Amino acid sequence: MSLVRLKIKGISYSQTQNGAYALILNEVDGDRKLPIVIGAFEAQSIAIALEKEIKPPRPLTHDLFKNFSDRFDIVVKQVIIHKLVDGVFYSSIICEREKIEEIIDARTSDAIALALRFDAPIFTYKTILDKAGIYLKFSSKDKENEDEDDSIVVDEILQESETVEIDTAAATSGYSELTIDDLNKELDKAVANEDYEKAAKLRDEISKRN
């Protein structure tokens, strides 16, 4: 079976279902998206790995695994989403130590959180993408500007609940009146308090100003 490489498109959350998140994966050489429902903790861990400028004062669970692996010379080579059963994705982490390869079963959200930390590629089988891949709907505004991902809709996955991107303009609008210095101070506080969702929003607002 042929493998298809995926990249992370973004993370969406439901406004009506508390704690419901969807990780959006995009095939590298195509337009199909693979949405995967994940938990709040995993969503936070993936968001932190994507937002490389935010450094937690203490390692998150996936950071700890990365530190442990580095200490014992274990490298994650790639992640493969290899099975889909009753809407649940199953993944394998391909590891290597001293030129010996091992395959470890993992939840897809954990596997992807680790792949980000090891800069490892993410793959799925073409049969899975054919079965679960979709073309997400965009607003007319997004069609005019493909760089804006705020209006990604994942109704099919989150049981037709309204979803928005975590880093939407609405999420950061509350910080629009703060100065850059104030934003940086708030960012430092958020990281110190391990409030990474707030930290990501602050970082987005700072990036918009620069």
Short mmCIF file of C-alpha atoms in Angstrom, two decimals:
data_model
loop_
_atom_site.label_atom_id
_atom_site.label_comp_id
_atom_site.label_asym_id
_atom_site.label_seq_id
_atom_site.Cartn_x
_atom_site.Cartn_y
_atom_site.Cartn_z
CA MET A 1 0.00 0.00 0.00
CA SER A 2 1.29 3.44 -0.92
CA LEU A 3 2.02 6.03 1.74
CA VAL A 4 0.89 9.66 1.53
CA ARG A 5 2.82 12.35 3.38
CA LEU A 6 0.83 14.77 5.51
CA LYS A 7 1.50 18.18 7.03
CA ILE A 8 -0.32 19.97 9.83
CA LYS A 9 -2.81 22.55 8.55
CA GLY A 10 -4.07 23.76 11.92
CA ILE A 11 -6.10 23.01 15.03
CA SER A 12 -9.78 23.87 15.35
CA TYR A 13 -12.03 23.88 18.40
CA SER A 14 -15.75 23.56 18.81
CA GLN A 15 -17.74 26.48 20.21
CA THR A 16 -20.60 24.20 21.20
CA GLN A 17 -18.84 21.04 22.39
CA ASN A 18 -16.64 21.75 25.38
CA GLY A 19 -13.14 20.28 25.01
CA ALA A 20 -13.68 19.12 21.41
CA TYR A 21 -10.72 19.82 19.12
CA ALA A 22 -9.87 18.72 15.61
CA LEU A 23 -6.35 18.43 14.23
CA ILE A 24 -6.37 19.17 10.50
CA LEU A 25 -3.77 17.33 8.42
CA ASN A 26 -3.26 18.17 4.75
CA GLU A 27 -1.78 15.86 2.13
CA VAL A 28 1.48 17.39 0.89
CA ASP A 29 0.81 16.76 -2.80
CA GLY A 30 -2.93 17.30 -2.86
CA ASP A 31 -5.91 19.21 -1.52
CA ARG A 32 -7.53 16.67 0.78
CA LYS A 33 -7.60 17.20 4.53
CA LEU A 34 -7.64 14.53 7.22
CA PRO A 35 -9.41 15.87 10.35
CA ILE A 36 -8.74 13.96 13.58
CA VAL A 37 -10.61 14.61 16.83
CA ILE A 38 -8.16 15.05 19.73
CA GLY A 39 -8.31 15.99 23.40
CA ALA A 40 -7.58 19.39 24.93
CA PHE A 41 -4.24 18.34 26.44
CA GLU A 42 -2.98 16.90 23.16
CA ALA A 43 -4.23 19.98 21.28
CA GLN A 44 -2.27 22.18 23.69
CA SER A 45 0.87 20.06 23.34
CA ILE A 46 0.71 20.15 19.54
CA ALA A 47 0.05 23.91 19.56
CA ILE A 48 3.10 24.47 21.79
CA ALA A 49 5.29 22.42 19.44
CA LEU A 50 4.02 24.42 16.46
CA GLU A 51 4.60 27.73 18.29
CA LYS A 52 8.34 27.22 18.74
CA GLU A 53 8.92 30.57 20.43
CA ILE A 54 6.86 29.58 23.48
CA LYS A 55 9.05 27.69 25.95
CA PRO A 56 7.23 26.08 28.91
CA PRO A 57 9.01 26.59 32.26
CA ARG A 58 8.65 22.85 32.87
CA PRO A 59 8.61 20.12 30.21
CA LEU A 60 5.23 18.88 29.07
CA THR A 61 4.73 15.12 28.87
CA HIS A 62 5.77 14.97 25.21
CA ASP A 63 8.78 17.20 25.93
CA LEU A 64 9.78 14.80 28.70
CA PHE A 65 9.56 11.88 26.28
CA LYS A 66 11.76 13.81 23.85
CA ASN A 67 14.34 14.54 26.57
CA PHE A 68 14.27 10.90 27.67
CA SER A 69 14.75 9.71 24.08
CA ASP A 70 17.62 12.13 23.48
CA ARG A 71 19.37 10.92 26.64
CA PHE A 72 19.23 7.31 25.45
CA ASP A 73 19.88 8.02 21.77
CA ILE A 74 16.42 7.06 20.57
CA VAL A 75 15.27 8.81 17.41
CA VAL A 76 11.72 8.98 16.06
CA LYS A 77 12.14 8.45 12.32
CA GLN A 78 8.52 8.78 11.20
CA VAL A 79 4.89 8.41 12.22
CA ILE A 80 2.39 6.37 10.23
CA ILE A 81 -1.38 6.60 10.68
CA HIS A 82 -1.99 2.99 9.70
CA LYS A 83 -5.58 2.12 10.62
CA LEU A 84 -9.07 3.63 10.89
CA VAL A 85 -11.72 1.68 12.81
CA ASP A 86 -15.13 3.12 13.77
CA GLY A 87 -13.84 6.67 13.36
CA VAL A 88 -10.74 6.07 15.51
CA PHE A 89 -7.29 6.49 13.96
CA TYR A 90 -4.43 4.20 15.01
CA SER A 91 -0.79 5.15 14.57
CA SER A 92 2.70 3.72 14.80
CA ILE A 93 5.87 5.51 15.83
CA ILE A 94 8.93 4.25 13.95
CA CYS A 95 11.95 4.60 16.25
CA GLU A 96 15.61 3.80 15.87
CA ARG A 97 18.38 3.19 18.41
CA GLU A 98 21.85 1.97 17.52
CA LYS A 99 20.62 1.22 13.99
CA ILE A 100 17.89 -1.08 15.33
CA GLU A 101 14.39 -0.10 14.28
CA GLU A 102 11.38 -0.54 16.54
CA ILE A 103 7.67 0.09 15.94
CA ILE A 104 5.58 1.42 18.84
CA ASP A 105 1.79 1.71 18.84
CA ALA A 106 0.46 5.11 19.91
CA ARG A 107 -2.58 7.31 19.89
CA THR A 108 -2.45 9.48 16.80
CA SER A 109 -2.47 12.71 18.81
CA ASP A 110 0.52 11.56 20.88
CA ALA A 111 2.35 10.31 17.80
CA ILE A 112 1.95 13.65 16.02
CA ALA A 113 2.97 15.63 19.13
CA LEU A 114 6.18 13.60 19.18
CA ALA A 115 6.72 13.81 15.42
CA LEU A 116 6.75 17.60 15.73
CA ARG A 117 9.38 17.49 18.45
CA PHE A 118 11.62 15.16 16.44
CA ASP A 119 10.96 16.91 13.10
CA ALA A 120 9.78 13.52 11.85
CA PRO A 121 7.52 13.16 8.80
CA ILE A 122 3.89 12.06 9.16
CA PHE A 123 2.34 9.58 6.74
CA THR A 124 -0.90 7.71 6.19
CA TYR A 125 -1.94 5.08 3.70
CA LYS A 126 -3.72 6.13 0.54
CA THR A 127 -6.64 3.85 1.41
CA ILE A 128 -7.20 5.73 4.69
CA LEU A 129 -7.05 9.11 2.99
CA ASP A 130 -9.47 7.87 0.32
CA LYS A 131 -11.86 6.80 3.08
CA ALA A 132 -11.59 9.68 5.55
CA GLY A 133 -10.07 12.58 3.63
CA ILE A 134 -12.36 15.50 2.85
CA TYR A 135 -12.28 18.84 1.08
CA LEU A 136 -12.99 21.38 3.83
CA LYS A 137 -15.29 24.28 3.07
CA PHE A 138 -14.01 27.85 3.01
CA SER A 139 -15.78 31.17 3.13
CA SER A 140 -15.68 33.47 0.10
CA LYS A 141 -13.17 35.66 1.94
CA ASP A 142 -10.78 32.71 2.28
CA LYS A 143 -11.13 31.89 -1.39
CA GLU A 144 -9.79 35.37 -2.12
CA ASN A 145 -6.91 34.92 0.31
CA GLU A 146 -5.80 31.32 0.73
CA ASP A 147 -3.32 32.26 3.46
CA GLU A 148 -6.16 32.94 5.88
CA ASP A 149 -7.30 29.75 7.62
CA ASP A 150 -9.69 31.32 10.11
CA SER A 151 -12.83 30.03 8.45
CA ILE A 152 -11.95 26.32 8.26
CA VAL A 153 -15.12 24.37 8.88
CA VAL A 154 -15.00 20.82 10.28
CA ASP A 155 -18.70 20.23 10.78
CA GLU A 156 -18.42 16.71 9.40
CA ILE A 157 -16.04 15.71 12.19
CA LEU A 158 -17.35 17.62 15.21
CA GLN A 159 -20.97 16.56 14.66
CA GLU A 160 -21.95 19.70 12.78
CA SER A 161 -20.85 22.03 15.58
CA GLU A 162 -19.50 25.45 14.62
CA THR A 163 -15.72 25.50 14.69
CA VAL A 164 -13.10 28.20 14.36
CA GLU A 165 -9.34 28.23 14.25
CA ILE A 166 -7.60 28.59 17.61
CA ASP A 167 -5.59 31.52 16.32
CA THR A 168 -8.44 33.50 14.81
CA ALA A 169 -8.52 37.29 14.89
CA ALA A 170 -11.48 37.05 17.24
CA ALA A 171 -9.38 35.14 19.72
CA THR A 172 -6.78 37.91 19.85
CA SER A 173 -9.05 40.94 19.52
CA GLY A 174 -9.03 41.45 23.28
CA TYR A 175 -5.35 42.34 23.12
CA SER A 176 -5.58 44.90 20.32
CA GLU A 177 -5.38 47.85 22.72
CA LEU A 178 -2.21 46.63 24.46
CA THR A 179 1.23 47.90 23.50
CA ILE A 180 3.98 45.55 22.35
CA ASP A 181 5.67 45.85 25.75
CA ASP A 182 2.41 44.99 27.51
CA LEU A 183 1.87 42.04 25.19
CA ASN A 184 5.34 40.68 25.91
CA LYS A 185 4.77 41.05 29.66
CA GLU A 186 1.44 39.23 29.39
CA LEU A 187 3.13 36.54 27.30
CA ASP A 188 5.80 35.99 29.97
CA LYS A 189 3.10 35.73 32.64
CA ALA A 190 1.05 33.26 30.60
CA VAL A 191 4.06 31.00 30.02
CA ALA A 192 5.05 31.19 33.70
CA ASN A 193 1.49 30.23 34.66
CA GLU A 194 1.54 27.44 32.03
CA ASP A 195 -1.51 28.97 30.32
CA TYR A 196 -0.33 28.02 26.85
CA GLU A 197 -3.57 28.70 25.02
CA LYS A 198 -3.43 32.33 26.17
CA ALA A 199 0.28 32.44 25.35
CA ALA A 200 -0.41 31.28 21.78
CA LYS A 201 -3.01 34.01 21.32
CA LEU A 202 -0.61 36.66 22.65
CA ARG A 203 2.15 35.40 20.37
CA ASP A 204 -0.25 35.67 17.40
CA GLU A 205 -1.05 39.29 18.31
CA ILE A 206 2.66 40.13 18.65
CA SER A 207 3.41 38.49 15.28
CA LYS A 208 0.68 40.57 13.64
CA ARG A 209 2.34 43.77 14.90
CA ASN A 210 5.81 42.84 13.61
#
